[in-house]
Amino acid sequence: MGDISCSNGISNGNGVHGKVFPLNGYRKSCWYEEEIEENLRWSFALISILHTGASPYQDIALLDTKPFGKALVIDGKLQSAETDEFIYHESLVHPALLHHPNPSTIFIMGGGEGSTAREILRHNTAKKVIMCDIDEEVVEFCKSYLIVNRDAFCDPRLELVINDARAELENREESYDVIIGDLADPIEGGPCYKLYTKSFYDFTVKPRLNQGGIFVTQAGPAGIFSHTEVFSCIYNTLKQVFKYVVPYSAHIPSFADTWGWVMASDTPFVLSVEELDLRMKQRIKGENRYLDGKTFSSASTLSKAVRNSLDNETHVYTEGTARFIYGHGSAYKKAQE
């Protein structure tokens, strides 16, 4: 639900549908605004609009923002910001790869931005990484404009596949040590909500994991008030499929909320803080900016209110009983003359 407005009165006056009016060069007091809930909006100042475009699946914008640097917006939802995307991507990737004894084959569902692949390819155990994104135009957009991920896209260990992740997993005969869900949020009218269902986890994801394999997915807002949208039921749904399930969260400043991930396996997660730190030193090229053993221990220690809510969650995510975060698919319209 993105909306851009300027102090000179150029604004669509309609944040719900998020139509964007073009900015001809720099103007003072230009703002990006996103409707997070019906009575809550999040906005920040813009320097400029770097690029807008549209694919058959999604509308895309790259904004240069004052507080968060370059920001990628897809279908009116902020996906990633230059200054803090490392929090999201380190949290998504490293706990699963570190808990696995030797993660050599990894499948990414989504991840067109390239940041998830970038973090995986820092691991010296990673021999083959499949990145499967349905939207070639988003991938090409990110290749062109997100300089930080260019090396990842050129790494020979990365195989880029343009396809629906569900169809790709179902049609492949090979299995993987780790499968990562770096998908768009389950938004009503959006394309991804079916990839959060029990049937998908049970009949598509789990059969494609090797013995001891680990699945991890981003799971939407996980704040004290927002976690009941989808985080708690994604956690409960994975509990119906895997023996061991670990929810964890971190604050993402540009998202204006705490964000959640859920990691699942039929093998227990038993590494101590010290063992996680040791594996980081042994396996990962360069230093993490956010995640270490203590940080993951803290991230997986949820607040009392959220723990109680997850413990009492009974909803199982299916196509017929889907839950969605606030918003609508294809809400962000590319700039029009």
Short mmCIF file of C-alpha atoms in Angstrom, two decimals:
data_model
loop_
_atom_site.label_atom_id
_atom_site.label_comp_id
_atom_site.label_asym_id
_atom_site.label_seq_id
_atom_site.Cartn_x
_atom_site.Cartn_y
_atom_site.Cartn_z
CA MET A 1 0.00 0.00 0.00
CA GLY A 2 2.66 2.50 -1.02
CA ASP A 3 1.88 6.16 -1.51
CA ILE A 4 4.20 9.00 -2.45
CA SER A 5 3.29 12.60 -1.74
CA CYS A 6 4.99 15.99 -1.89
CA SER A 7 4.58 19.21 0.04
CA ASN A 8 3.54 21.10 -3.10
CA GLY A 9 0.24 19.24 -3.06
CA ILE A 10 1.01 16.55 -5.64
CA SER A 11 -0.51 13.52 -4.02
CA ASN A 12 -3.07 10.99 -5.05
CA GLY A 13 -5.03 11.40 -1.84
CA ASN A 14 -5.59 7.67 -1.86
CA GLY A 15 -3.14 5.71 0.26
CA VAL A 16 -5.35 2.64 0.16
CA HIS A 17 -4.81 2.03 -3.54
CA GLY A 18 -1.32 3.46 -3.51
CA LYS A 19 -1.17 5.11 -6.95
CA VAL A 20 2.07 6.97 -7.45
CA PHE A 21 2.50 10.29 -9.24
CA PRO A 22 5.83 10.94 -10.98
CA LEU A 23 8.43 13.22 -9.47
CA ASN A 24 10.26 15.20 -12.13
CA GLY A 25 13.60 15.54 -10.41
CA TYR A 26 14.19 16.44 -6.78
CA ARG A 27 11.51 18.20 -4.76
CA LYS A 28 11.55 19.11 -1.10
CA SER A 29 9.47 17.20 1.43
CA CYS A 30 8.64 14.15 -0.65
CA TRP A 31 7.47 11.18 1.39
CA TYR A 32 6.81 7.48 0.98
CA GLU A 33 3.88 6.21 3.00
CA GLU A 34 2.72 2.66 3.63
CA GLU A 35 -0.51 1.70 5.35
CA ILE A 36 0.47 -0.97 7.87
CA GLU A 37 -2.93 -1.28 9.49
CA GLU A 38 -6.28 0.40 8.97
CA ASN A 39 -5.44 3.14 11.45
CA LEU A 40 -1.65 3.09 11.23
CA ARG A 41 0.67 4.39 8.54
CA TRP A 42 4.46 4.46 8.29
CA SER A 43 6.19 7.14 6.28
CA PHE A 44 9.66 8.45 5.62
CA ALA A 45 11.30 11.17 3.57
CA LEU A 46 12.50 10.54 0.02
CA ILE A 47 15.46 11.91 -1.84
CA SER A 48 14.23 10.61 -5.19
CA ILE A 49 12.49 7.82 -7.07
CA LEU A 50 15.26 5.90 -8.81
CA HIS A 51 13.14 3.56 -10.89
CA THR A 52 9.64 2.21 -11.26
CA GLY A 53 8.41 -0.68 -13.34
CA ALA A 54 5.87 -3.45 -13.61
CA SER A 55 5.96 -7.12 -14.46
CA PRO A 56 3.06 -9.48 -15.19
CA TYR A 57 3.15 -10.41 -11.50
CA GLN A 58 4.16 -7.35 -9.51
CA ASP A 59 4.75 -3.62 -9.50
CA ILE A 60 8.25 -2.55 -8.56
CA ALA A 61 9.89 0.63 -7.32
CA LEU A 62 13.36 1.54 -6.14
CA LEU A 63 13.36 4.58 -3.87
CA ASP A 64 16.24 6.58 -2.46
CA THR A 65 15.13 7.35 1.09
CA LYS A 66 16.68 9.67 3.63
CA PRO A 67 16.57 7.35 6.67
CA PHE A 68 17.13 3.94 5.05
CA GLY A 69 19.04 4.46 1.80
CA LYS A 70 17.85 2.63 -1.29
CA ALA A 71 14.59 0.78 -0.65
CA LEU A 72 12.92 -1.88 -2.78
CA VAL A 73 9.11 -1.72 -2.84
CA ILE A 74 7.02 -4.46 -4.46
CA ASP A 75 3.25 -4.29 -4.69
CA GLY A 76 3.14 -1.42 -2.25
CA LYS A 77 5.07 -3.24 0.47
CA LEU A 78 8.60 -2.34 1.49
CA GLN A 79 10.68 -5.47 0.88
CA SER A 80 14.18 -4.37 1.72
CA ALA A 81 16.15 -1.26 2.66
CA GLU A 82 19.85 -0.69 2.17
CA THR A 83 20.70 0.24 5.75
CA ASP A 84 19.08 -2.70 7.56
CA GLU A 85 18.42 -5.54 5.10
CA PHE A 86 21.37 -7.39 6.64
CA ILE A 87 19.28 -7.96 9.80
CA TYR A 88 16.54 -9.74 7.85
CA HIS A 89 18.81 -11.77 5.58
CA GLU A 90 21.33 -12.85 8.22
CA SER A 91 18.42 -13.95 10.41
CA LEU A 92 16.74 -15.84 7.58
CA VAL A 93 19.82 -17.69 6.33
CA HIS A 94 22.43 -18.35 8.98
CA PRO A 95 20.54 -20.11 11.80
CA ALA A 96 19.38 -22.91 9.48
CA LEU A 97 22.72 -23.33 7.70
CA LEU A 98 24.66 -23.28 10.98
CA HIS A 99 22.42 -25.85 12.66
CA HIS A 100 22.88 -28.23 9.73
CA PRO A 101 26.10 -30.32 9.99
CA ASN A 102 27.05 -29.84 6.33
CA PRO A 103 24.66 -27.74 4.23
CA SER A 104 25.95 -28.19 0.71
CA THR A 105 22.72 -28.02 -1.34
CA ILE A 106 20.28 -25.19 -0.68
CA PHE A 107 17.02 -24.26 -2.41
CA ILE A 108 15.66 -20.71 -2.15
CA MET A 109 11.97 -20.16 -2.78
CA GLY A 110 11.75 -16.59 -4.02
CA GLY A 111 14.71 -14.44 -3.09
CA GLY A 112 14.77 -12.50 -6.37
CA GLU A 113 16.53 -9.59 -4.69
CA GLY A 114 19.67 -11.73 -4.39
CA SER A 115 20.43 -10.96 -0.75
CA THR A 116 19.48 -14.43 0.51
CA ALA A 117 21.78 -16.02 -2.07
CA ARG A 118 24.52 -13.58 -1.07
CA GLU A 119 24.37 -14.70 2.57
CA ILE A 120 24.23 -18.41 1.69
CA LEU A 121 27.24 -18.11 -0.61
CA ARG A 122 29.33 -16.78 2.26
CA HIS A 123 29.23 -20.34 3.65
CA ASN A 124 32.13 -22.50 2.51
CA THR A 125 29.93 -25.60 2.78
CA ALA A 126 27.54 -24.33 0.09
CA LYS A 127 28.25 -26.19 -3.13
CA LYS A 128 24.98 -25.74 -5.03
CA VAL A 129 22.36 -23.04 -4.49
CA ILE A 130 19.10 -23.00 -6.46
CA MET A 131 17.29 -19.66 -6.42
CA CYS A 132 13.78 -20.06 -7.83
CA ASP A 133 11.78 -16.89 -8.36
CA ILE A 134 8.66 -16.61 -10.47
CA ASP A 135 9.30 -13.05 -11.64
CA GLU A 136 12.19 -12.64 -14.10
CA GLU A 137 11.67 -8.90 -14.35
CA VAL A 138 12.12 -8.44 -10.60
CA VAL A 139 15.31 -10.51 -10.72
CA GLU A 140 16.69 -8.50 -13.64
CA PHE A 141 15.67 -5.28 -11.91
CA CYS A 142 17.58 -6.28 -8.78
CA LYS A 143 20.61 -7.41 -10.78
CA SER A 144 20.76 -3.99 -12.39
CA TYR A 145 20.12 -1.77 -9.40
CA LEU A 146 21.25 -3.62 -6.25
CA ILE A 147 25.02 -3.44 -6.64
CA VAL A 148 25.66 -5.17 -3.29
CA ASN A 149 24.35 -8.48 -4.71
CA ARG A 150 26.08 -8.52 -8.09
CA ASP A 151 28.82 -10.90 -6.96
CA ALA A 152 26.21 -13.36 -5.72
CA PHE A 153 24.42 -13.40 -9.08
CA CYS A 154 27.77 -14.14 -10.78
CA ASP A 155 28.83 -16.92 -8.39
CA PRO A 156 29.10 -20.24 -10.29
CA ARG A 157 27.52 -22.10 -7.36
CA LEU A 158 24.25 -20.23 -7.94
CA GLU A 159 21.67 -21.63 -10.36
CA LEU A 160 18.92 -19.14 -11.13
CA VAL A 161 15.56 -20.64 -12.11
CA ILE A 162 12.57 -18.59 -13.22
CA ASN A 163 9.54 -20.61 -12.20
CA ASP A 164 6.88 -21.04 -9.56
CA ALA A 165 8.69 -22.45 -6.53
CA ARG A 166 6.00 -25.03 -5.86
CA ALA A 167 6.10 -26.39 -9.40
CA GLU A 168 9.90 -26.40 -9.41
CA LEU A 169 10.16 -28.36 -6.17
CA GLU A 170 7.50 -30.83 -7.30
CA ASN A 171 9.16 -31.43 -10.65
CA ARG A 172 12.73 -31.82 -9.40
CA GLU A 173 13.93 -35.24 -8.33
CA GLU A 174 16.86 -34.00 -6.24
CA SER A 175 16.57 -33.11 -2.57
CA TYR A 176 18.27 -30.48 -0.45
CA ASP A 177 19.96 -29.98 2.90
CA VAL A 178 18.21 -26.67 3.50
CA ILE A 179 15.13 -25.11 1.89
CA ILE A 180 14.57 -21.40 2.52
CA GLY A 181 11.30 -19.55 2.03
CA ASP A 182 12.16 -15.97 1.12
CA LEU A 183 8.69 -15.31 -0.21
CA ALA A 184 6.47 -12.28 -0.26
CA ASP A 185 4.11 -12.04 2.66
CA PRO A 186 0.76 -13.84 2.44
CA ILE A 187 -1.34 -10.95 1.17
CA GLU A 188 -4.93 -11.33 0.05
CA GLY A 189 -4.87 -11.23 -3.74
CA GLY A 190 -1.14 -11.91 -3.78
CA PRO A 191 0.57 -14.93 -5.36
CA CYS A 192 2.37 -16.45 -2.37
CA TYR A 193 -0.13 -17.42 0.31
CA LYS A 194 -0.44 -21.01 -1.01
CA LEU A 195 3.24 -21.52 -0.15
CA TYR A 196 2.48 -21.14 3.56
CA THR A 197 -0.05 -23.98 3.75
CA LYS A 198 0.15 -27.30 5.58
CA SER A 199 -0.32 -29.25 2.35
CA PHE A 200 2.60 -27.43 0.73
CA TYR A 201 4.88 -28.08 3.70
CA ASP A 202 3.74 -31.70 4.01
CA PHE A 203 3.71 -32.84 0.39
CA THR A 204 6.15 -30.51 -1.38
CA VAL A 205 8.75 -29.13 1.03
CA LYS A 206 9.35 -32.02 3.41
CA PRO A 207 9.81 -34.71 0.71
CA ARG A 208 12.52 -32.53 -0.88
CA LEU A 209 14.63 -32.36 2.29
CA ASN A 210 17.53 -34.72 2.79
CA GLN A 211 17.85 -36.70 6.02
CA GLY A 212 18.46 -34.14 8.76
CA GLY A 213 17.34 -31.34 6.44
CA ILE A 214 16.09 -27.99 7.69
CA PHE A 215 13.35 -25.73 6.39
CA VAL A 216 13.15 -22.06 7.31
CA THR A 217 10.70 -19.41 6.19
CA GLN A 218 10.11 -15.75 6.76
CA ALA A 219 6.84 -15.58 8.65
CA GLY A 220 5.67 -12.00 8.62
CA PRO A 221 5.28 -9.43 11.41
CA ALA A 222 6.02 -10.80 14.86
CA GLY A 223 5.47 -7.81 17.08
CA ILE A 224 3.56 -7.83 20.33
CA PHE A 225 0.35 -6.89 18.50
CA SER A 226 1.06 -7.98 14.92
CA HIS A 227 2.23 -11.58 15.48
CA THR A 228 -1.32 -12.97 15.40
CA GLU A 229 -1.78 -11.94 11.76
CA VAL A 230 0.23 -14.83 10.29
CA PHE A 231 3.33 -15.55 12.43
CA SER A 232 1.55 -17.63 15.06
CA CYS A 233 -0.40 -19.75 12.59
CA ILE A 234 2.63 -20.36 10.33
CA TYR A 235 4.41 -21.62 13.45
CA ASN A 236 1.47 -23.83 14.41
CA THR A 237 1.14 -25.14 10.85
CA LEU A 238 4.79 -26.19 10.72
CA LYS A 239 4.33 -27.93 14.08
CA GLN A 240 1.83 -30.24 12.38
CA VAL A 241 4.48 -31.27 9.81
CA PHE A 242 7.87 -31.27 11.60
CA LYS A 243 8.95 -32.63 14.99
CA TYR A 244 11.08 -29.64 15.97
CA VAL A 245 10.03 -26.05 15.25
CA VAL A 246 11.80 -22.89 16.41
CA PRO A 247 10.21 -19.44 16.01
CA TYR A 248 12.44 -16.39 16.33
CA SER A 249 12.25 -12.68 15.61
CA ALA A 250 14.19 -9.43 15.25
CA HIS A 251 13.35 -5.76 14.99
CA ILE A 252 13.71 -4.39 11.45
CA PRO A 253 13.73 -0.56 11.66
CA SER A 254 12.59 0.04 8.07
CA PHE A 255 9.67 -2.38 8.54
CA ALA A 256 8.51 -0.44 11.61
CA ASP A 257 7.98 -3.73 13.42
CA THR A 258 9.54 -6.89 14.76
CA TRP A 259 9.81 -9.56 12.06
CA GLY A 260 9.49 -13.32 12.41
CA TRP A 261 11.03 -16.48 11.00
CA VAL A 262 10.29 -20.12 11.71
CA MET A 263 12.83 -22.93 11.41
CA ALA A 264 11.72 -26.57 11.28
CA SER A 265 13.24 -30.04 11.06
CA ASP A 266 12.77 -33.63 12.17
CA THR A 267 16.21 -33.39 13.77
CA PRO A 268 16.50 -31.44 17.05
CA PHE A 269 18.24 -28.07 17.22
CA VAL A 270 20.82 -28.54 19.94
CA LEU A 271 23.71 -26.15 19.27
CA SER A 272 24.85 -23.93 22.13
CA VAL A 273 25.78 -20.28 21.76
CA GLU A 274 29.45 -21.22 21.75
CA GLU A 275 28.96 -23.91 19.10
CA LEU A 276 27.08 -21.48 16.85
CA ASP A 277 29.90 -18.95 17.17
CA LEU A 278 32.50 -21.61 16.38
CA ARG A 279 30.67 -22.72 13.26
CA MET A 280 30.41 -19.11 12.13
CA LYS A 281 34.19 -18.74 12.38
CA GLN A 282 34.79 -22.03 10.61
CA ARG A 283 32.24 -21.70 7.81
CA ILE A 284 31.32 -18.09 7.04
CA LYS A 285 33.46 -15.73 4.99
CA GLY A 286 33.67 -12.35 6.68
CA GLU A 287 31.96 -11.09 9.82
CA ASN A 288 28.22 -10.98 10.33
CA ARG A 289 26.98 -7.52 11.12
CA TYR A 290 24.00 -8.67 13.19
CA LEU A 291 23.86 -12.35 14.04
CA ASP A 292 26.02 -14.33 16.44
CA GLY A 293 25.27 -17.09 18.93
CA LYS A 294 23.98 -14.80 21.66
CA THR A 295 21.86 -12.85 19.19
CA PHE A 296 20.15 -16.01 17.96
CA SER A 297 19.61 -17.17 21.54
CA SER A 298 17.94 -13.84 22.26
CA ALA A 299 15.96 -13.87 19.01
CA SER A 300 14.51 -17.30 19.77
CA THR A 301 13.53 -16.27 23.31
CA LEU A 302 10.20 -14.64 22.59
CA SER A 303 8.30 -12.41 24.98
CA LYS A 304 5.84 -13.92 27.44
CA ALA A 305 2.84 -12.58 25.54
CA VAL A 306 4.02 -13.93 22.18
CA ARG A 307 5.01 -17.31 23.69
CA ASN A 308 1.59 -17.69 25.27
CA SER A 309 -0.07 -16.77 22.01
CA LEU A 310 1.97 -19.32 20.03
CA ASP A 311 1.34 -22.00 22.65
CA ASN A 312 -2.41 -21.43 22.36
CA GLU A 313 -2.59 -21.06 18.58
CA THR A 314 -4.83 -23.69 16.98
CA HIS A 315 -5.21 -22.31 13.47
CA VAL A 316 -3.67 -24.40 10.70
CA TYR A 317 -2.90 -22.55 7.48
CA THR A 318 -4.67 -24.03 4.48
CA GLU A 319 -5.80 -22.58 1.17
CA GLY A 320 -9.36 -22.51 2.46
CA THR A 321 -8.52 -21.01 5.86
CA ALA A 322 -5.71 -18.66 4.89
CA ARG A 323 -4.77 -15.68 6.99
CA PHE A 324 -3.24 -12.56 5.47
CA ILE A 325 -1.25 -9.60 6.64
CA TYR A 326 -2.91 -6.24 6.18
CA GLY A 327 -2.78 -5.10 2.56
CA HIS A 328 -3.66 -6.20 -0.93
CA GLY A 329 -1.68 -7.59 -3.84
CA SER A 330 -0.72 -5.28 -6.70
CA ALA A 331 -1.45 -2.21 -4.61
CA TYR A 332 1.53 -0.23 -5.84
CA LYS A 333 0.91 1.24 -9.30
CA LYS A 334 3.83 2.38 -11.37
CA ALA A 335 4.24 6.08 -12.02
CA GLN A 336 1.88 7.49 -14.58
CA GLU A 337 2.12 10.70 -16.56
#
